[in-house]
Coordinates of C-alpha atoms in Angstrom, one line a residue:
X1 CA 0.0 0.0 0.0
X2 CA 1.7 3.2 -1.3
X3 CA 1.8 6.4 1.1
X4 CA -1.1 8.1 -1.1
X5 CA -3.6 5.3 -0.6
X6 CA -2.9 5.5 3.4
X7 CA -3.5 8.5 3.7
X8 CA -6.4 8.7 1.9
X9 CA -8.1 6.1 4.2
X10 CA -6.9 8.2 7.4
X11 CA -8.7 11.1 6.1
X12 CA -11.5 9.0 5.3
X13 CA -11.2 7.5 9.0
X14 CA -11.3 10.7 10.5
X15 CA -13.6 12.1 8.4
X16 CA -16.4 9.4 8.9
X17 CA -15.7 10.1 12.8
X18 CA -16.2 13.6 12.7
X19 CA -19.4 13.7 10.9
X20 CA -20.3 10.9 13.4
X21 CA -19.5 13.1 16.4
X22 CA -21.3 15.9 14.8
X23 CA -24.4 13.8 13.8
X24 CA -24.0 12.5 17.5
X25 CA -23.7 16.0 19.1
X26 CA -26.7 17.4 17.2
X27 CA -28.9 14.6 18.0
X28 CA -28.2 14.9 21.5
X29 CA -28.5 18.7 21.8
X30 CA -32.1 18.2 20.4
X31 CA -33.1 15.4 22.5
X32 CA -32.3 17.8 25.1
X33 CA -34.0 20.4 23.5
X34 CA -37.5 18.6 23.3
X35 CA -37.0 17.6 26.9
X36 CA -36.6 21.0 28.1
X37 CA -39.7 22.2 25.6
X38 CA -41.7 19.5 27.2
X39 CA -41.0 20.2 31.0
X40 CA -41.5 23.9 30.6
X41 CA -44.6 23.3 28.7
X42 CA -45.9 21.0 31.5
X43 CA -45.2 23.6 33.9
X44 CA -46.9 26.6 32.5
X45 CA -49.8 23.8 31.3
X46 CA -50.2 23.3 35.4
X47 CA -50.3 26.6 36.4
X48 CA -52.1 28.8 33.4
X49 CA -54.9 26.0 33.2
X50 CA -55.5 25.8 36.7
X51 CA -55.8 29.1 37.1
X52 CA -52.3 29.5 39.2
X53 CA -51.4 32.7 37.2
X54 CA -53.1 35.3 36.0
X55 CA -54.6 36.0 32.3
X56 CA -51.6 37.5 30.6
X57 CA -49.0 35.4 32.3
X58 CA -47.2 33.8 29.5
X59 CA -46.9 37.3 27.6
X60 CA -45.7 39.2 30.9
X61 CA -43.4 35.8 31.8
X62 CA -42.1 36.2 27.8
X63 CA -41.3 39.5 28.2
X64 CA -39.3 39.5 31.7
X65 CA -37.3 36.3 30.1
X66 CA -36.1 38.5 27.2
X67 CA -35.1 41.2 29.4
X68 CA -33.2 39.5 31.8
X69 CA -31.5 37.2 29.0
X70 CA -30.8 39.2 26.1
X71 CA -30.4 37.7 22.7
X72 CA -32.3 34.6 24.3
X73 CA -33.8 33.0 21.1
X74 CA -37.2 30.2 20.9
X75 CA -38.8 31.9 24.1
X76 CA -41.3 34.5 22.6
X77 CA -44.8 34.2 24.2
X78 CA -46.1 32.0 21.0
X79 CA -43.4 29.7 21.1
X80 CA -44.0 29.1 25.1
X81 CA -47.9 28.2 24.5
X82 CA -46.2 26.1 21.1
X83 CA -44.4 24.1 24.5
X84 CA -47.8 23.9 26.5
X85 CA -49.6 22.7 23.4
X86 CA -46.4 19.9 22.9
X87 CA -46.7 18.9 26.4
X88 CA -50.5 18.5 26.3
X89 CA -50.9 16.8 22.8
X90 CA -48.4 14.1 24.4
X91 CA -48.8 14.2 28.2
X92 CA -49.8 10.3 27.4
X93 CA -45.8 9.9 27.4
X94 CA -45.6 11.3 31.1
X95 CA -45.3 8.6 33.7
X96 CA -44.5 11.2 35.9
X97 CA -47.3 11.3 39.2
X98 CA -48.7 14.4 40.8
X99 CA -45.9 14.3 43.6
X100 CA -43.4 13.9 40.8
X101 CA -44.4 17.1 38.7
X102 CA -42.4 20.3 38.7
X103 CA -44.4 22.8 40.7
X104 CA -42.1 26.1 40.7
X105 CA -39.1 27.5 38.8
X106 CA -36.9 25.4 40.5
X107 CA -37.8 22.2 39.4
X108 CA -37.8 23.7 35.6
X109 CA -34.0 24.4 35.7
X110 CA -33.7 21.1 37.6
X111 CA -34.8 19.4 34.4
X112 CA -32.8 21.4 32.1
X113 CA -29.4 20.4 34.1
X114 CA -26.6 18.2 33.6
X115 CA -28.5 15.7 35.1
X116 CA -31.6 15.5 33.2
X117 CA -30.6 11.9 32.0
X118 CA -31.6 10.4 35.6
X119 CA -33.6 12.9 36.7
X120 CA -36.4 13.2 33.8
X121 CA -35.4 11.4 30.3
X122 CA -36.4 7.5 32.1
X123 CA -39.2 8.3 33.8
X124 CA -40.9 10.7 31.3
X125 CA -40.2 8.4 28.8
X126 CA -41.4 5.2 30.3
X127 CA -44.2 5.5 27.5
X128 CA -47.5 3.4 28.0
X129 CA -49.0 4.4 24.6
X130 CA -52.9 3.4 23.7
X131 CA -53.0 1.1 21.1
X132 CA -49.8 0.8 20.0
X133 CA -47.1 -1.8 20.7
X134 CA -44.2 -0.1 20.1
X135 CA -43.9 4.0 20.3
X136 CA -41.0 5.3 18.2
X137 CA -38.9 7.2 21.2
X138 CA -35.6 7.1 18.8
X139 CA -37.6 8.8 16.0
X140 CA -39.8 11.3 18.5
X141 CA -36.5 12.6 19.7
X142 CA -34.8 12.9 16.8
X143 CA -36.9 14.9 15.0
X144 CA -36.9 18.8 15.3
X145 CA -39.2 20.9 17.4
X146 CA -40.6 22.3 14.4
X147 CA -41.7 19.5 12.8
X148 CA -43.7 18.1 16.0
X149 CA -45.5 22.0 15.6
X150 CA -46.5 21.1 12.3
X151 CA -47.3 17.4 13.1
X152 CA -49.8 18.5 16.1
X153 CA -51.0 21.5 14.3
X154 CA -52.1 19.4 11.4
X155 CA -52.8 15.9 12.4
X156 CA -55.4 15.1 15.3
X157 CA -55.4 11.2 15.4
X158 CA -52.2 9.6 17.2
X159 CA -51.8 6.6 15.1
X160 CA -51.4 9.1 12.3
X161 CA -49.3 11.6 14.5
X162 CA -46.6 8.7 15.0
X163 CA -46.5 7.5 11.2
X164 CA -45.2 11.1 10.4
X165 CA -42.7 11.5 13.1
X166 CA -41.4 7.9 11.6
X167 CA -41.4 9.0 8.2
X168 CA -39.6 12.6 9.3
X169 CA -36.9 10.5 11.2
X170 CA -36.2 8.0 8.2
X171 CA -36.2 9.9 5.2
X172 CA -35.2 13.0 6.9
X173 CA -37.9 15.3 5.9
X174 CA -37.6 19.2 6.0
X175 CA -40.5 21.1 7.5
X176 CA -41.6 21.5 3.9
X177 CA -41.5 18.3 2.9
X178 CA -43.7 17.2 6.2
X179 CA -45.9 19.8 5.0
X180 CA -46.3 18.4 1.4
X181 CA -46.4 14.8 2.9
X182 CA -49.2 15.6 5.2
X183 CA -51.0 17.4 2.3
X184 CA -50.9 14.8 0.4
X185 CA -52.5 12.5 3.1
X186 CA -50.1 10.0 2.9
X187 CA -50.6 7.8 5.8
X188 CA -54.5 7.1 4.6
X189 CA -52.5 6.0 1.1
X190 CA -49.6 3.5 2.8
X191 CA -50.5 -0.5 2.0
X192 CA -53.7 0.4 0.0
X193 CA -52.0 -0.9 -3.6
X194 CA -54.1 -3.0 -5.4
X195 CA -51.8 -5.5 -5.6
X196 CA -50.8 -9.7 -6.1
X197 CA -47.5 -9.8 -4.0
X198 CA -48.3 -12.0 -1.2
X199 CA -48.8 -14.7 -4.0
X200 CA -46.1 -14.0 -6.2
X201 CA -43.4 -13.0 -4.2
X202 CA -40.8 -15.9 -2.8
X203 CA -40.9 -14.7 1.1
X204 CA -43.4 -13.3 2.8
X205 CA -40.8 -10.7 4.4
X206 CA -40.1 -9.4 0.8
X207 CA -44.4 -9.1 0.0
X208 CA -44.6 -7.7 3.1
X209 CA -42.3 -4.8 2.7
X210 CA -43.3 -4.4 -1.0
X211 CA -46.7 -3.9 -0.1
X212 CA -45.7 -0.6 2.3
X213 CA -43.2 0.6 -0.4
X214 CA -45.5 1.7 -2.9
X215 CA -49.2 3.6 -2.3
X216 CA -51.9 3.5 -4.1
X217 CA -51.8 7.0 -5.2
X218 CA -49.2 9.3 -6.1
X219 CA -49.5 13.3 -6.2
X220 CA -47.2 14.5 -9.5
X221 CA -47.1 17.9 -8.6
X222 CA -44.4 18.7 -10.5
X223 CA -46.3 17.8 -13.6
X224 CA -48.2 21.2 -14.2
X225 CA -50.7 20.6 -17.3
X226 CA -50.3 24.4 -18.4
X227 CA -46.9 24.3 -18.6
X228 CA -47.1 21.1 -21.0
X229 CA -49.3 23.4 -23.4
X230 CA -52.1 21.7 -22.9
X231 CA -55.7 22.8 -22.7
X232 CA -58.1 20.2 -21.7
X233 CA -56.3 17.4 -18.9
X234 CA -58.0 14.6 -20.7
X235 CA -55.6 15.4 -24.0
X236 CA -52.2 14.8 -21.3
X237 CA -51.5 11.5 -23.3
X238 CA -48.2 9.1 -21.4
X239 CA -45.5 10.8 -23.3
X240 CA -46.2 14.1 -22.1
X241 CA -45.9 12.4 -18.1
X242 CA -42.8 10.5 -18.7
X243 CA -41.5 13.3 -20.3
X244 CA -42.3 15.6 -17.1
X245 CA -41.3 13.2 -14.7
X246 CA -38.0 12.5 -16.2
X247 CA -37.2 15.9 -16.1
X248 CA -38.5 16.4 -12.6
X249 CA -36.8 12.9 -12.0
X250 CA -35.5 13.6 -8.7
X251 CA -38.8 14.9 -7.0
X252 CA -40.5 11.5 -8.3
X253 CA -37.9 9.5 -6.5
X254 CA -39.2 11.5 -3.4
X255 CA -42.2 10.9 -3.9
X256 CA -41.6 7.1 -4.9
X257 CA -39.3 6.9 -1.6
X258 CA -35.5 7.2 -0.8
X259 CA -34.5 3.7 -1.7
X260 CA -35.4 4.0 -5.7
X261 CA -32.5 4.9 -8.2
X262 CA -33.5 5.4 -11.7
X263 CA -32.2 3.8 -14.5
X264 CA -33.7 4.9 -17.5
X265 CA -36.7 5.7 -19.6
X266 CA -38.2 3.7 -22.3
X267 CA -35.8 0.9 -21.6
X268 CA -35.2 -1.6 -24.3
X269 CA -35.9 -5.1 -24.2
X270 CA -34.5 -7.4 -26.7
X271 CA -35.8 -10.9 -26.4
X272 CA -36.5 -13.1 -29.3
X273 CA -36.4 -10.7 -31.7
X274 CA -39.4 -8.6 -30.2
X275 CA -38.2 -5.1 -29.3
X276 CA -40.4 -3.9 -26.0
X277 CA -39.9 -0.7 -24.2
X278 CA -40.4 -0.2 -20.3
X279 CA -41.7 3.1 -19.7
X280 CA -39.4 3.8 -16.8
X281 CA -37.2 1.8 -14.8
X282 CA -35.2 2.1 -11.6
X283 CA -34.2 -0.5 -8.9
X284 CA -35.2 -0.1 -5.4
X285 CA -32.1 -1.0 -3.2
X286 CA -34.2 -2.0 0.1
X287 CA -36.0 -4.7 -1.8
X288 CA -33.2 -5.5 -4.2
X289 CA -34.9 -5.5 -7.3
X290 CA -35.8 -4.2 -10.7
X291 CA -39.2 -1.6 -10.9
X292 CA -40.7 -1.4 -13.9
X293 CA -43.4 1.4 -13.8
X294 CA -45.8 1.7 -16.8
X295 CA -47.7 5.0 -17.7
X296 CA -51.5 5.3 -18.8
X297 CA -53.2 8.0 -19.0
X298 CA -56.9 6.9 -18.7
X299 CA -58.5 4.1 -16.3
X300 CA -57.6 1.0 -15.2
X301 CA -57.8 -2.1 -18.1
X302 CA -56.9 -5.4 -17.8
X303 CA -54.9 -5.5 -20.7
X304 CA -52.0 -3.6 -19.0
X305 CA -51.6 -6.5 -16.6
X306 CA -50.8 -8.9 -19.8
X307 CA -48.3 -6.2 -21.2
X308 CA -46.5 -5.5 -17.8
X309 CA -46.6 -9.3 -17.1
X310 CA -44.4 -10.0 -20.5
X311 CA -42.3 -7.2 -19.4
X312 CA -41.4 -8.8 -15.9
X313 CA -41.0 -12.5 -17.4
X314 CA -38.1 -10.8 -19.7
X315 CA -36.4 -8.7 -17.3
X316 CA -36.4 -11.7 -14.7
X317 CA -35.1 -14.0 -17.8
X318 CA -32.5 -11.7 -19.4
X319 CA -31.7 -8.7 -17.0
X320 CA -31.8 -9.5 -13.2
X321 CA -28.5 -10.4 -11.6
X322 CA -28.7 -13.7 -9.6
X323 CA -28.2 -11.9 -6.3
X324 CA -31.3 -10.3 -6.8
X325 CA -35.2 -10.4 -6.4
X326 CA -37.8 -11.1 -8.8
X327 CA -38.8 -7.8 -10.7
X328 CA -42.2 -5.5 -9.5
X329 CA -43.6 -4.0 -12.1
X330 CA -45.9 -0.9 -11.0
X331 CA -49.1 0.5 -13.4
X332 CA -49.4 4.5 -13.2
X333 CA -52.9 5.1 -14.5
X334 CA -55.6 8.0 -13.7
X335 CA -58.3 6.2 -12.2
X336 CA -59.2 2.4 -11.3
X337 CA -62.2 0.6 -9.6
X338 CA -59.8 -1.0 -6.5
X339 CA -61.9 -4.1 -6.1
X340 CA -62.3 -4.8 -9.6
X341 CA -57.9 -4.1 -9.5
X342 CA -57.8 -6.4 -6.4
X343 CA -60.1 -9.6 -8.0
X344 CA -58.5 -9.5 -11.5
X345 CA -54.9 -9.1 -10.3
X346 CA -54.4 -12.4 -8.0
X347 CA -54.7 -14.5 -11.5
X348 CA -51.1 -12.9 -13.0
X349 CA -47.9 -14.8 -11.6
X350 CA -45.5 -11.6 -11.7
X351 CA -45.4 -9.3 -8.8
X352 CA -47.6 -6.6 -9.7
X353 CA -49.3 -3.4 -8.1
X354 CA -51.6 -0.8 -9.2
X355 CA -51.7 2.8 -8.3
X356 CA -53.2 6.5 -9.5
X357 CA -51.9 9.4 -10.4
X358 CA -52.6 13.2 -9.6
X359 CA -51.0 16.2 -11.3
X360 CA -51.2 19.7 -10.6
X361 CA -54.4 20.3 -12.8
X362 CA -55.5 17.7 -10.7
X363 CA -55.2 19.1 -7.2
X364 CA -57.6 21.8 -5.2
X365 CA -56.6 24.9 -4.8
X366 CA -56.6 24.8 -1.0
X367 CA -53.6 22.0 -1.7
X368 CA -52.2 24.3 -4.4
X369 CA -51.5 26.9 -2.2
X370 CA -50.0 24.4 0.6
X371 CA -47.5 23.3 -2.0
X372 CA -43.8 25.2 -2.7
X373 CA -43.6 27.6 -6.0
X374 CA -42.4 25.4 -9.6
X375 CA -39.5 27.6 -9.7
X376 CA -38.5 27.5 -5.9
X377 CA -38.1 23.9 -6.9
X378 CA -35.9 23.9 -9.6
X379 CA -33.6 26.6 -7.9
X380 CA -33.7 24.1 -4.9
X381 CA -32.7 21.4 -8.0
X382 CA -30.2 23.5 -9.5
X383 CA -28.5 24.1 -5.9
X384 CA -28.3 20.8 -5.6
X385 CA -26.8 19.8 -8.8
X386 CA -24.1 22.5 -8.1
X387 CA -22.9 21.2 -5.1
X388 CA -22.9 17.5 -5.9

C-alpha cells in the first residue's frame, strides 16, 4: 500500500468520525431540546390551566425572560404556549405522578441540568402508549421541534401523528416536505395498492415490505398541465408524463421513496427478436430488485396487466442479476375501480401493483396553495446539482 492510498483512508477514518461526532452531538442537543420544551410546557400547562397565574402570564413571563436574557432566542410568548400545546398533545408519554411534577421554577431548571438523564429522560419516557405496541422514542426525539409543531398542528389522530414523526426521522424530511407529505394524506395511502404480492413473491418478508413501499396513489405535482401546453387534462397522453417526470426525475424518487434509483426511460428489451420498451425503470435497493413502472393515461384495463406481465417475465429472464429479487412491475394510471384491481390481479404470476396518479391540474386549490412555488423547486434542484 503506497503512502497516497494510506493516507487517503486516514482522512476518510477521520472524516467518517467527525461527521459521526457531529451527527451525534446534534442529535443529543435536540433530545435535550425537546425535553426542556416538554418540562416547561408542562409547567406553565399546570399553572395557566388551573388558574395559578393570571390572564396575561405567558406574555408578561415572555417579556421578563427577554429582558433579563438578552439575545435569548425560541422563548417569545407564542413559542412558550407552542411548549404547552407539545406537552398536552403528548402528556400520554408522562409517567411522571402528581408528587413527581415540577411545581415552581426550580424544578424547571432542575430538568434542564446536567443531570436530566436520571432525573427526567427515564421516567418521562417510560411511554405506555394506547393502542400501540411499540412507540417510536428514537424517532420522537430525533426529529426537530418544528416538525412536531407542524405534526400537532395538522394531524389530530395519534396513530397518524406517530407515522409522520417515523417517516420525518427515516427519510429525513424538511419542515416542507412534512408539510407536502401531510397534504398529500399519505398515511390514509400507505398499504392500500391494489396488488398480487403475497402470491407472487418468494418470502413473505419481501411481500410484506413491498406492499408498504409503494401507495396507491401518487401526487405529480411537479407535472403542471399548463406548462405542458395543454388545454383540456383529458388530452395529457403518457409521453407528455414521462417526459415531465424525467425531467423532474429527482422529486418522483421522493415521492416514490429514498430507496429507488432510476435507471432509464423507455428501456429496451431485446428478447426473441421482439423489441419492447419499459416506460421507466429504476431499482429499489431495500428490496433488491428491478421496478418497472408503466404509464396510462386513462382508467384501469386489464390488458395492462398482460403487457406488464411480459415485461417482468423478460427482465427476470434476461436482466436480473442472480443476487437479486424477482422484478415489480408498477401501473401508473388515472383512475381504477380497487376491487375490480384487487379480484383480477391475483390470477397474473408476476409481482404486480396498481396505483393512480394526480397532477397539478389535478389538485384543489386549497392544496395548491400548501405546496412550494415550480420555480423555488428547480432553484432548490439547481442548488443541488451545483454542489454535488
Amino acid at each position: 500500500m503506497d503512502e497516497i492510498q494510506k493516507y487517503d483512508e486516514a482522512v476518510e477514518a477521520i472524516k467518517t468520525a467527525i461527521l459521526q461526532s457531529q451527527y451525534e452531538a446534534a442529535r443529543s442537543v435536540n433530545e435535550k431540546q425537546l425535553m426542556l420544551y416538554y418540562s416547561i410546557g408542562r409547567y406553565i400547562s399546570l399553572n395557566s390551566r388551573q388558574g395559578f397565574w393570571g390572564k396575561g402570564a405567558i406574555d408578561e413571563i415572555s417579556e421578563r425572560l427577554d429582558k433579563e436574557m438578552p439575545g435569548l432566542r425560541g422563548f417569545t410568548s407564542r413559542n412558550l404556549r407552542y411548549m404547552r400545546t407539545f406537552y398536552e398533545e403528548w402528556k400520554i408519554l408522562d409517567s411522571y405522578r402528581a408528587q413527581n411534577r415540577p411545581e415552581d421554577a426550580s424544578d424547571i431548571l432542575e430538568l434542564a441540568n446536567s443531570e436530566i438523564t436520571e432525573t427526567a429522560i427515564a421516567p418521562i419516557w417510560n411511554l405506555q402508549v394506547p393502542n400501540m405496541q411499540d412507540f417510536p422514542l428514537d424517532a420522537f426525539l430525533h426529529i426537530g421541534f418544528t416538525h412536531h409543531r407542524v405534526i400537532l398542528g395538522k394531524v389530530k389522530n395519534i396513530d397518524e401523528r406517530v407515522f409522520y414523526i417515523k417517516r420525518c426521522a427515516s427519510e429525513h424530511f424538511t419542515v416542507e416536505a412534512l408539510k407536502n407529505s401531510i397534504s398529500a394524506d399519505e398515511y390514509h395511502h400507505q398499504g392500500l395498492l391494489p396488488n398480487n404480492f403475497l402470491q407472487t413473491l418468494p418470502a413473505s418478508e419481501q411481500a410484506f415490505r413491498a406492499v408498504n413501499t409503494f401507495k396507491d396513489e401518487y401526487l405529480l405535482d411537479y407535472i403542471n398541465v399548463e406548462e405542458l401546453g395543454v388545454r383540456d387534462k383529458q388530452d395529457v397522453d403518457e409521453k407528455m408524463v414521462e417526459n415531465a417526470i424525467i425531467h423532474n426525475v429527482k422529486n418522483f424518487i421522493l415521492t416514490f421513496g429514498k430507496d429507488f434509483a432510476f435507471v432509464r426511460n423507455q428501456y429496451h428489451l431485446d428478447a426473441f427478436g421482439e423489441d419492447q420498451y419499459i416506460d421507466l425503470l429504476f431499482f429499489n435497493r431495500e428490496l433488491n430488485c428491478l421496478v418497472a413502472v408503466e404509464l396510462k393515461k386513462g382508467k384501469f384495463k386489464t390488458s395492462y396487466l398482460g403487457q406488464l406481465q411480459g415485461y417482468l417475465s423478460v427482465l427476470d429472464g434476461f436482466e436480473r442479476k442472480p443476487h437479486e429479487n424477482p422484478a415489480i412491475g408498477i401501473i401508473l394510471c388515472k383512475d381504477m375501480n380497487k376491487s375490480f384491481v384487487d379480484y383480477v390481479i391475483q390470477d397474473y404470476t408476476k409481482p404486480m401493483g396498481v396505483a393512480t396518479y394526480k397532477t397539478s391540474k389535478d389538485m384543489s386549490e386549497e392544496l395548491k396553495r400548501a405546496l412550494p412555488d415550480v420555480e423555488d423547486l428547480k432553484k432548490l434542484l439547481d442548488s443541488e446539482d451545483e454542489t454535488t
